[in-house]
Amino acid sequence: MLDIRKIRENPEFYREETRKKGSAVDVMDVLALDEKRRSLLAEVERLKSERNAESKKIGEAKKRGENPEQAMAAMRILGDKITDLDLQVKAIDDEQTEKLMHIPNIAHASTPEGESSADNVVTREGPIPAKDRDFAAVDHKTLGERLGIFDFERGAKISGSGFPVYRGLGARLEHSLIQFFLDSHRECGFEEIIPPYLVTRNTMRGTGQLPKFEEDMYRCDKEDDLFLIPTAEVPVTNLYSDEIIPENELPKRLCAYSACFRREAGSYGKDTRGLLRLHQFNKVEMVYFAHPDKSYEEHEELTRFAEVLLEKLGLPYHRLALCKGDLGFGAAKCYDLEVYAPVEKKWLEVSSCSNFEDFQARRANIRTKINGKNQFIHTLNGSGLATPRVMVGICDNYQQKDGSLVIPEVLRKYMGGLEVIEPSK
RNA sequence: GGAGGAAUAGGCUAACUGGUAAGUCAGCGGUCUUGAAAACCGCCGCCGCAAGGCUUGGGGGUUCGAGUCCCUCUUCCUCCGCCA
């Protein structure tokens, strides 16, 4: 959520910048509401002040044994007026907040201009082995089914498309990735969290999934009104909602494995083969609670942590700085990491590392006290990493002519020393 | 699931038949000191430049006025039952 005071100070700037982020809501509408709300608020507070003073006098009069019937009658009328005004303020406040909740964050100055993914800028080239192979490589779906490590058909049978089944060494390889990521983060000083997978509506609002993107979420049940998390970012960022984190505890670096659930509404057809786009997948997420003055340095650090994972896995990747038009709803700046999949002949997004500045912190009410003054912290998060496309990257880059799949060096210790997954004969 | 109890600011603790949140510890700033402690002064729930408003787990009600009375929800504790 944006700071209404800042919008008030510089409306044209906010109008222009939210437009670049693709906002359908005009900040001027919100400003008009704010104007009205504040004038009503001043009025009602003046009346309350009067009531407080008069009520005190009534109490004192009664103690003296008097019967201030006249004053009480007057206060009855004043009270009704206050009730009425309070309701008006509340209604306008709700409307204003609801509008604000639909307005995206504005981009940081270092974010490139642009409207779509075509305008994103490559800011780092990772190692690219990309040597020609002397055999016709097969895609991960074909390879995985031949090796017996994925079972898409049965997954679809029991849950529908987009719900993969990993089995045997495939399940073990998946666990290896998750454990490798978590171990790496722990060595870098992260605290690991195992969060709930179902969260309340309010939690979903804190990180920005709601109210705007409800159609992308799985809602558990009408009575409980709980939602399946689309990423561990949601429960982990909200761990500190409505809290004041001591300044000396910043930054907090947390990581969490979770399954992630997304409807992926509207993304039928393209790029849905195999593991490329799923309704349920596994991901390890990194979340930072950052000091507001240092979040951009920490954004670089967090992104590097994700890149190092890809380097250790020996996967070719690059880093994109997303342009304003391609930036997510709450992000002020975002780097995507993409792995090159030579069979797909595509770059696959495996991580998205974002700085939300105080956008989520204002929604979730996460603050710190700096020089005696409460101030919203900055939240950052990044995948470290999402497994499905990393798995595709491994299949594409590590398969051999005989149909076997070499296990990346760093994962072998999690696979009991196994070096290669052989096709069954 | 059943029965009972509890929730006050960062912790702890008060508030007559309803009269407008007292105090304490921790913390922060200052005086003093070579430095520290002690002592003393100030700050010490939130918003606001201020005036002022708001705040006793959340929401609602009664009242001129609610920590206090009523309804409701949530969380925690104790006991019983059930359960991986």
Coordinates of C-alpha atoms (C1' of nucleotides) in Angstrom, one line a residue:
Chain A
M1 CA 0.0 0.0 0.0
L2 CA 1.2 3.5 -0.9
D3 CA 1.6 6.2 1.7
I4 CA -1.3 8.6 1.2
R5 CA 0.7 11.5 2.6
K6 CA 3.3 11.0 -0.1
I7 CA 0.6 10.9 -2.7
R8 CA -0.8 14.1 -1.3
E9 CA 2.6 15.8 -1.6
N10 CA 3.3 14.8 -5.2
P11 CA 0.1 13.6 -6.9
E12 CA 1.2 14.0 -10.5
F13 CA 4.3 11.9 -9.9
Y14 CA 2.3 9.1 -8.3
R15 CA -0.3 9.3 -11.0
E16 CA 2.3 8.8 -13.7
E17 CA 4.3 6.1 -11.9
T18 CA 1.3 4.0 -11.0
R19 CA 0.1 4.3 -14.6
K20 CA 3.5 2.8 -15.7
K21 CA 2.9 -0.1 -13.4
G22 CA -0.4 -0.7 -15.1
S23 CA -2.8 0.6 -12.5
A24 CA -6.4 0.9 -13.3
V25 CA -7.0 3.1 -10.3
D26 CA -6.4 6.8 -10.5
V27 CA -4.6 8.2 -7.4
M28 CA -6.7 11.4 -7.8
D29 CA -9.8 9.5 -6.8
V30 CA -8.1 8.5 -3.7
L31 CA -7.0 12.0 -2.9
A32 CA -10.5 13.3 -3.3
L33 CA -11.7 10.7 -0.7
D34 CA -8.8 11.6 1.6
E35 CA -9.7 15.3 1.5
K36 CA -13.3 14.5 2.5
R37 CA -12.2 12.0 5.1
R38 CA -9.8 14.4 6.8
S39 CA -12.3 17.3 7.0
L40 CA -14.9 15.0 8.5
L41 CA -12.4 13.6 10.9
A42 CA -11.4 17.1 12.1
E43 CA -15.1 17.8 12.7
V44 CA -15.9 14.6 14.6
E45 CA -12.8 14.9 16.8
R46 CA -13.8 18.4 17.8
L47 CA -17.2 17.1 18.8
K48 CA -15.6 14.2 20.7
S49 CA -13.4 16.7 22.6
E50 CA -16.5 18.6 23.6
R51 CA -18.2 15.4 24.7
N52 CA -15.2 14.3 26.8
A53 CA -15.1 17.6 28.6
E54 CA -18.9 17.8 29.2
S55 CA -19.1 14.2 30.4
K56 CA -16.4 14.9 32.9
K57 CA -18.4 17.9 34.2
I58 CA -21.6 15.7 34.5
G59 CA -19.7 13.2 36.6
E60 CA -18.4 16.0 38.9
A61 CA -21.9 17.5 39.1
K62 CA -23.4 14.2 40.1
K63 CA -20.8 13.8 42.8
R64 CA -21.9 17.1 44.2
G65 CA -25.4 15.6 44.3
E66 CA -26.8 17.7 41.5
N67 CA -28.9 16.4 38.7
P68 CA -27.5 17.7 35.4
E69 CA -30.5 16.6 33.4
Q70 CA -30.1 19.4 30.8
A71 CA -26.4 18.7 30.1
M72 CA -27.2 15.0 29.7
A73 CA -29.9 15.6 27.2
A74 CA -27.6 17.9 25.2
M75 CA -24.9 15.2 25.2
R76 CA -27.5 12.6 24.0
I77 CA -28.0 14.7 20.9
L78 CA -24.3 15.3 20.5
G79 CA -23.7 11.6 20.9
D80 CA -26.0 10.8 18.0
K81 CA -24.3 13.3 15.8
I82 CA -20.9 11.8 16.6
T83 CA -22.2 8.3 15.9
D84 CA -23.4 9.5 12.6
L85 CA -20.2 11.2 11.6
D86 CA -18.1 8.3 12.8
L87 CA -20.0 6.0 10.5
Q88 CA -19.4 8.4 7.6
V89 CA -15.7 8.6 8.3
K90 CA -15.5 4.8 8.6
A91 CA -17.3 4.4 5.3
I92 CA -15.0 6.8 3.5
D93 CA -11.9 5.3 5.2
D94 CA -12.9 1.8 4.1
E95 CA -13.5 3.0 0.6
Q96 CA -10.1 4.8 0.5
T97 CA -8.2 1.8 1.9
E98 CA -9.9 -0.5 -0.5
K99 CA -8.8 1.8 -3.4
L100 CA -5.3 2.1 -2.1
M101 CA -5.1 -1.7 -1.8
H102 CA -5.7 -2.0 -5.5
I103 CA -3.0 0.5 -6.4
P104 CA 0.4 -1.1 -7.2
N105 CA 3.7 0.0 -5.7
I106 CA 5.7 2.4 -7.8
A107 CA 9.1 1.4 -9.2
H108 CA 12.4 2.4 -7.8
A109 CA 14.4 4.9 -9.9
S110 CA 16.9 2.2 -10.8
T111 CA 14.2 0.1 -12.5
P112 CA 14.4 0.3 -16.3
E113 CA 11.6 2.0 -18.2
G114 CA 9.5 -0.3 -20.4
E115 CA 6.1 -1.9 -20.8
S116 CA 6.6 -5.6 -21.2
S117 CA 9.0 -8.4 -20.8
A118 CA 10.6 -7.4 -24.1
D119 CA 12.0 -4.4 -22.3
N120 CA 13.7 -6.2 -19.5
V121 CA 17.5 -5.8 -19.3
V122 CA 20.0 -8.5 -18.9
T123 CA 22.3 -7.4 -16.1
R124 CA 24.4 -10.5 -15.6
E125 CA 25.4 -13.3 -17.8
G126 CA 26.0 -16.5 -15.8
P127 CA 28.2 -19.4 -17.0
I128 CA 27.0 -20.8 -20.3
P129 CA 28.4 -24.2 -21.2
A130 CA 26.0 -24.6 -24.1
K131 CA 28.3 -26.8 -26.1
D132 CA 26.8 -28.7 -29.0
R133 CA 25.9 -32.3 -28.2
D134 CA 26.3 -35.2 -30.6
F135 CA 22.9 -36.6 -29.9
A136 CA 19.3 -35.5 -30.1
A137 CA 18.3 -34.5 -26.6
V138 CA 14.8 -35.1 -25.5
D139 CA 12.6 -32.9 -23.4
H140 CA 12.3 -33.4 -19.6
K141 CA 8.9 -34.9 -19.8
T142 CA 9.9 -37.6 -22.1
L143 CA 13.2 -38.1 -20.3
G144 CA 11.6 -38.2 -16.9
E145 CA 8.9 -40.6 -17.9
R146 CA 11.5 -42.9 -19.5
L147 CA 13.6 -42.8 -16.3
G148 CA 10.5 -43.3 -14.2
I149 CA 11.2 -40.2 -12.1
F150 CA 8.0 -38.3 -13.0
D151 CA 4.5 -39.5 -13.5
F152 CA 2.4 -36.8 -15.1
E153 CA -0.4 -39.0 -16.2
R154 CA -1.2 -40.3 -12.8
G155 CA -0.9 -36.9 -11.3
A156 CA -3.5 -35.6 -13.7
K157 CA -5.7 -38.6 -13.0
I158 CA -5.8 -37.9 -9.3
S159 CA -5.7 -34.1 -9.3
G160 CA -5.9 -32.7 -12.8
S161 CA -3.2 -31.3 -15.0
G162 CA -0.5 -29.2 -13.3
F163 CA -0.1 -31.6 -10.4
P164 CA 3.0 -33.6 -11.1
V165 CA 4.0 -36.8 -9.3
Y166 CA 7.7 -37.4 -8.5
R167 CA 8.6 -41.0 -7.8
G168 CA 11.5 -43.1 -6.8
L169 CA 14.8 -41.4 -7.6
G170 CA 12.8 -38.4 -8.9
A171 CA 11.2 -37.9 -5.5
R172 CA 14.7 -38.2 -4.0
L173 CA 16.2 -35.7 -6.4
E174 CA 13.4 -33.3 -5.6
H175 CA 14.1 -33.6 -1.9
S176 CA 17.8 -33.2 -2.7
L177 CA 17.3 -29.9 -4.3
I178 CA 15.2 -28.6 -1.4
Q179 CA 17.7 -29.8 1.2
F180 CA 20.6 -28.4 -0.8
F181 CA 18.9 -25.0 -0.9
L182 CA 18.0 -25.0 2.8
D183 CA 21.5 -26.1 3.8
S184 CA 23.1 -23.3 1.7
H185 CA 20.9 -20.7 3.2
R186 CA 21.6 -21.9 6.7
E187 CA 25.3 -21.6 6.1
C188 CA 24.7 -18.0 5.0
G189 CA 23.0 -17.2 8.3
F190 CA 19.3 -17.7 7.5
E191 CA 16.8 -18.9 10.0
E192 CA 14.7 -21.7 8.6
I193 CA 10.9 -21.5 9.0
I194 CA 8.3 -24.2 8.4
P195 CA 5.1 -22.2 7.9
P196 CA 1.5 -23.0 7.7
Y197 CA 0.2 -23.7 4.1
L198 CA -3.2 -22.3 4.8
V199 CA -3.5 -18.7 5.8
T200 CA -6.3 -16.2 6.5
R201 CA -7.6 -13.6 4.1
N202 CA -6.0 -10.9 6.1
T203 CA -2.6 -12.5 5.8
M204 CA -3.1 -12.7 2.0
R205 CA -3.8 -9.0 2.1
G206 CA -0.6 -8.2 4.0
T207 CA 1.7 -9.3 1.2
G208 CA -0.6 -8.1 -1.6
Q209 CA -2.1 -11.3 -3.1
L210 CA -5.5 -10.0 -2.0
P211 CA -7.8 -8.2 -2.7
K212 CA -6.7 -7.9 -6.3
F213 CA -5.6 -11.4 -7.3
E214 CA -8.2 -13.6 -5.6
E215 CA -8.9 -15.5 -8.8
D216 CA -5.3 -16.8 -8.9
M217 CA -5.6 -18.3 -5.4
Y218 CA -7.0 -21.6 -4.1
R219 CA -9.5 -20.9 -1.5
C220 CA -9.9 -23.7 0.9
D221 CA -13.4 -23.5 2.3
K222 CA -16.1 -21.0 2.6
E223 CA -16.6 -21.4 6.3
D224 CA -12.9 -21.0 7.4
D225 CA -12.1 -18.6 4.6
L226 CA -8.5 -19.8 4.4
F227 CA -6.3 -19.7 1.3
L228 CA -3.6 -22.1 0.2
I229 CA -0.3 -20.2 0.0
P230 CA 1.0 -19.4 -3.5
T231 CA 4.5 -19.0 -2.0
A232 CA 6.1 -19.1 1.5
E233 CA 6.5 -15.4 1.2
V234 CA 3.0 -15.0 2.4
P235 CA 3.2 -16.7 5.8
V236 CA 6.8 -15.8 6.4
T237 CA 6.5 -12.1 5.7
N238 CA 3.4 -11.9 7.8
L239 CA 5.2 -13.6 10.8
Y240 CA 5.9 -10.1 12.0
S241 CA 2.7 -8.4 11.1
D242 CA 1.5 -5.8 13.7
E243 CA 4.9 -6.0 15.4
I244 CA 7.7 -3.6 16.0
I245 CA 11.1 -5.3 15.3
P246 CA 14.0 -3.8 17.3
E247 CA 16.3 -1.9 14.9
N248 CA 19.3 -3.9 16.0
E249 CA 17.6 -7.1 14.8
L250 CA 17.5 -5.9 11.2
P251 CA 18.0 -7.3 8.8
K252 CA 16.3 -10.6 9.6
R253 CA 17.0 -13.3 7.0
L254 CA 14.5 -16.1 7.0
C255 CA 14.1 -19.0 4.6
A256 CA 11.3 -21.5 4.2
Y257 CA 10.5 -24.5 2.1
S258 CA 6.9 -24.9 1.2
A259 CA 4.6 -26.3 -1.4
C260 CA 3.1 -23.5 -3.5
F261 CA -0.4 -23.5 -4.9
R262 CA -1.5 -21.3 -7.9
R263 CA -4.5 -21.5 -10.1
E264 CA -2.5 -19.9 -13.0
A265 CA -5.8 -18.6 -14.3
G266 CA -5.6 -17.7 -17.9
S267 CA -2.3 -19.4 -18.7
Y268 CA -3.6 -22.4 -20.6
G269 CA -2.0 -23.9 -23.6
K270 CA 1.5 -22.4 -23.8
D271 CA 4.4 -23.5 -21.7
T272 CA 2.4 -25.9 -19.7
R273 CA 4.2 -29.0 -20.8
G274 CA 5.6 -31.2 -18.1
L275 CA 7.0 -29.2 -15.2
L276 CA 6.9 -25.8 -16.9
R277 CA 3.8 -24.4 -15.3
L278 CA 2.1 -26.1 -12.3
H279 CA -0.7 -25.7 -9.9
Q280 CA 1.4 -27.2 -7.1
F281 CA 5.2 -27.0 -6.9
N282 CA 8.0 -26.9 -4.3
K283 CA 10.0 -23.8 -3.5
V284 CA 12.4 -22.5 -1.0
E285 CA 11.9 -18.9 -0.4
M286 CA 14.2 -16.3 1.2
V287 CA 12.6 -13.4 3.0
Y288 CA 14.3 -10.3 4.4
F289 CA 13.1 -7.8 6.9
A290 CA 15.4 -4.9 6.1
H291 CA 16.3 -1.6 7.5
P292 CA 14.7 1.0 5.3
D293 CA 18.0 2.7 4.6
K294 CA 19.7 -0.5 3.5
S295 CA 17.2 -2.5 1.5
Y296 CA 18.8 -2.0 -1.9
E297 CA 22.2 -3.3 -0.8
E298 CA 20.4 -6.3 0.8
H299 CA 18.4 -6.8 -2.4
E300 CA 21.7 -7.3 -4.2
E301 CA 22.9 -9.7 -1.5
L302 CA 19.7 -11.7 -1.6
T303 CA 19.8 -12.0 -5.4
R304 CA 23.5 -13.2 -5.3
F305 CA 22.5 -15.9 -2.8
A306 CA 20.1 -17.3 -5.4
E307 CA 22.6 -17.0 -8.2
V308 CA 25.2 -18.9 -6.3
L309 CA 22.8 -21.8 -6.0
L310 CA 22.6 -22.0 -9.8
E311 CA 26.4 -21.7 -10.1
K312 CA 26.9 -24.6 -7.7
L313 CA 24.4 -26.6 -9.7
G314 CA 26.4 -25.8 -12.8
L315 CA 23.4 -24.5 -14.7
P316 CA 23.6 -21.7 -17.3
Y317 CA 21.7 -18.7 -16.2
H318 CA 21.4 -14.9 -16.5
R319 CA 19.9 -12.1 -14.5
L320 CA 17.2 -9.7 -15.8
A321 CA 16.3 -6.4 -14.3
L322 CA 12.5 -6.2 -14.9
C323 CA 11.2 -3.1 -16.4
K324 CA 8.5 -1.0 -14.8
G325 CA 5.7 -2.5 -16.9
D326 CA 6.7 -6.1 -16.1
L327 CA 7.2 -5.6 -12.4
G328 CA 4.9 -7.4 -10.0
F329 CA 2.1 -5.5 -8.2
G330 CA 4.0 -4.9 -5.0
A331 CA 7.6 -4.7 -6.2
A332 CA 9.7 -1.5 -6.5
K333 CA 12.5 -3.4 -8.1
C334 CA 12.9 -7.0 -9.2
Y335 CA 15.5 -9.3 -10.7
D336 CA 14.5 -12.5 -12.4
L337 CA 17.0 -15.3 -12.7
E338 CA 16.5 -17.5 -15.7
V339 CA 18.1 -20.9 -16.4
Y340 CA 18.8 -21.8 -20.0
A341 CA 17.1 -25.0 -21.1
P342 CA 18.7 -26.1 -24.4
V343 CA 16.0 -28.6 -25.3
E344 CA 13.2 -26.1 -24.8
K345 CA 15.5 -23.5 -26.4
K346 CA 14.2 -21.1 -23.8
W347 CA 15.2 -19.2 -20.7
L348 CA 13.1 -20.4 -17.8
E349 CA 12.4 -18.2 -14.8
V350 CA 13.6 -20.0 -11.6
S351 CA 13.8 -17.1 -9.2
S352 CA 12.3 -13.7 -8.8
C353 CA 14.0 -11.4 -6.2
S354 CA 12.1 -8.4 -5.2
N355 CA 12.4 -5.3 -3.0
F356 CA 8.9 -4.2 -1.9
E357 CA 10.2 -1.3 0.1
D358 CA 7.5 -0.5 2.7
F359 CA 4.6 -1.5 0.4
Q360 CA 4.0 -4.8 2.2
A361 CA 5.1 -3.5 5.6
R362 CA 2.4 -0.8 5.5
R363 CA -0.2 -3.4 4.6
A364 CA 0.9 -5.9 7.2
N365 CA 1.9 -3.2 9.7
I366 CA 5.5 -4.3 10.3
R367 CA 7.6 -1.6 11.8
T368 CA 10.8 -0.8 13.6
K369 CA 11.7 2.1 16.0
I370 CA 14.4 4.4 14.6
N371 CA 15.5 7.3 16.8
G372 CA 12.4 6.8 18.9
K373 CA 10.1 7.0 15.9
N374 CA 8.1 4.1 14.5
Q375 CA 8.8 3.5 10.9
F376 CA 7.8 0.8 8.4
I377 CA 10.6 -1.6 7.5
H378 CA 11.3 -2.8 4.0
T379 CA 10.5 -6.4 3.0
L380 CA 12.4 -8.3 0.3
N381 CA 12.0 -11.8 -1.0
G382 CA 13.3 -14.1 -3.6
S383 CA 13.1 -17.7 -4.6
G384 CA 16.0 -19.7 -3.6
L385 CA 14.9 -21.6 -5.6
A386 CA 11.7 -22.9 -7.2
T387 CA 12.4 -26.6 -8.0
P388 CA 10.3 -27.4 -11.2
R389 CA 12.2 -25.4 -13.7
V390 CA 15.5 -26.1 -12.0
M391 CA 14.6 -29.7 -12.6
V392 CA 13.9 -29.0 -16.2
G393 CA 17.3 -27.2 -16.4
I394 CA 19.0 -30.3 -15.0
C395 CA 17.2 -32.6 -17.3
D396 CA 18.0 -30.5 -20.3
N397 CA 21.6 -29.8 -19.4
Y398 CA 22.7 -33.1 -17.7
Q399 CA 21.1 -35.8 -19.9
Q400 CA 23.5 -38.1 -21.8
K401 CA 23.4 -39.9 -25.1
D402 CA 22.4 -43.2 -23.5
G403 CA 19.3 -41.7 -22.0
S404 CA 20.7 -41.4 -18.5
L405 CA 20.7 -38.3 -16.3
V406 CA 23.9 -37.2 -14.5
I407 CA 23.2 -35.9 -11.0
P408 CA 24.8 -32.5 -10.4
E409 CA 27.9 -32.8 -8.1
V410 CA 26.4 -30.8 -5.2
L411 CA 23.3 -33.0 -5.0
R412 CA 25.1 -36.3 -4.8
K413 CA 25.6 -36.3 -1.1
Y414 CA 21.9 -36.1 -0.7
M415 CA 21.4 -39.0 -3.1
G416 CA 23.6 -41.5 -1.1
G417 CA 26.5 -40.8 -3.5
L418 CA 24.5 -41.7 -6.6
E419 CA 26.1 -40.1 -9.7
V420 CA 23.7 -40.9 -12.5
I421 CA 20.1 -42.0 -12.9
E422 CA 20.1 -44.9 -15.5
P423 CA 17.1 -45.8 -17.6
S424 CA 15.6 -49.1 -16.4
K425 CA 16.2 -51.9 -18.8
Chain B
rG1 C1' -16.0 -32.4 21.1
rG2 C1' -17.4 -31.4 26.8
rA3 C1' -16.6 -28.5 31.5
rG4 C1' -14.2 -24.5 33.9
rG5 C1' -10.7 -20.2 34.0
rA6 C1' -8.0 -16.2 31.9
rA7 C1' -6.6 -11.8 28.4
rU8 C1' -4.9 -4.2 30.8
rA9 C1' 0.9 -0.4 26.9
rG10 C1' 7.7 -4.3 25.9
rG11 C1' 7.3 -7.5 30.9
rC12 C1' 4.7 -7.4 35.6
rU13 C1' 0.7 -5.3 38.1
rA14 C1' -3.7 -1.7 40.0
rA15 C1' -8.4 1.1 39.1
rC16 C1' -15.2 2.5 45.0
rU17 C1' -22.3 1.1 43.7
rG18 C1' -19.7 2.6 35.8
rG19 C1' -16.7 8.9 36.4
rU20 C1' -12.5 9.0 31.7
rA21 C1' -6.0 3.8 32.5
rA22 C1' -2.4 4.7 38.5
rG23 C1' 2.2 2.3 39.4
rU24 C1' 6.6 -0.7 38.8
rC25 C1' 10.6 -3.1 36.1
rA26 C1' 13.2 -3.0 31.7
rG27 C1' 14.5 0.7 27.9
rC28 C1' 15.9 5.8 26.0
rG29 C1' 17.7 11.0 26.9
rG30 C1' 19.9 14.3 30.5
rU31 C1' 22.5 16.1 35.2
rC32 C1' 26.5 14.4 38.1
rU33 C1' 31.3 11.2 37.4
rU34 C1' 38.0 10.1 34.9
rG35 C1' 34.6 6.0 33.3
rA36 C1' 30.6 3.2 35.4
rA37 C1' 27.1 2.4 39.1
rA38 C1' 24.0 4.9 42.4
rA39 C1' 21.0 9.2 42.9
rC40 C1' 18.0 12.9 40.7
rC41 C1' 15.1 15.1 36.3
rG42 C1' 12.5 14.0 31.8
rC43 C1' 10.6 10.5 28.1
rC44 C1' 8.7 5.7 28.1
rG45 C1' 0.7 2.5 23.8
rC46 C1' -0.9 4.8 18.7
rC47 C1' -2.0 9.1 15.2
rG48 C1' -1.1 14.3 14.8
rC49 C1' 3.2 20.4 13.7
rA50 C1' -0.3 21.4 17.3
rA51 C1' -5.1 21.6 19.4
rG52 C1' -6.9 17.3 20.1
rG53 C1' -8.4 12.3 19.1
rC54 C1' -7.8 7.1 19.8
rU55 C1' -6.1 2.8 23.0
rU56 C1' -7.6 -2.3 28.4
rG57 C1' -7.6 -9.5 22.9
rG58 C1' -11.3 -8.4 18.2
rG59 C1' -16.4 -6.8 17.0
rG60 C1' -21.1 -5.0 18.6
rG61 C1' -24.7 -3.2 22.4
rU62 C1' -26.5 -0.3 26.9
rU63 C1' -25.0 4.8 28.9
rC64 C1' -24.1 11.8 29.1
rG65 C1' -19.8 8.6 30.2
rA66 C1' -17.5 1.4 29.9
rG67 C1' -11.2 -1.8 31.8
rU68 C1' -15.8 -2.3 34.8
rC69 C1' -22.5 -4.1 32.7
rC70 C1' -24.7 -7.2 28.3
rC71 C1' -24.0 -10.1 23.5
rU72 C1' -20.6 -12.3 20.2
rC73 C1' -16.0 -14.0 18.2
rU74 C1' -10.7 -15.1 18.9
rU75 C1' -6.5 -16.7 21.5
rC76 C1' -4.2 -19.0 25.8
rC77 C1' -4.4 -22.2 30.3
rU78 C1' -6.5 -26.5 33.4
rC79 C1' -9.4 -31.1 33.4
rC80 C1' -12.1 -35.0 30.5
rG81 C1' -12.8 -37.4 25.8
rC82 C1' -10.9 -38.3 20.8
rC83 C1' -6.8 -38.5 17.4
rA84 C1' -1.2 -39.0 13.8

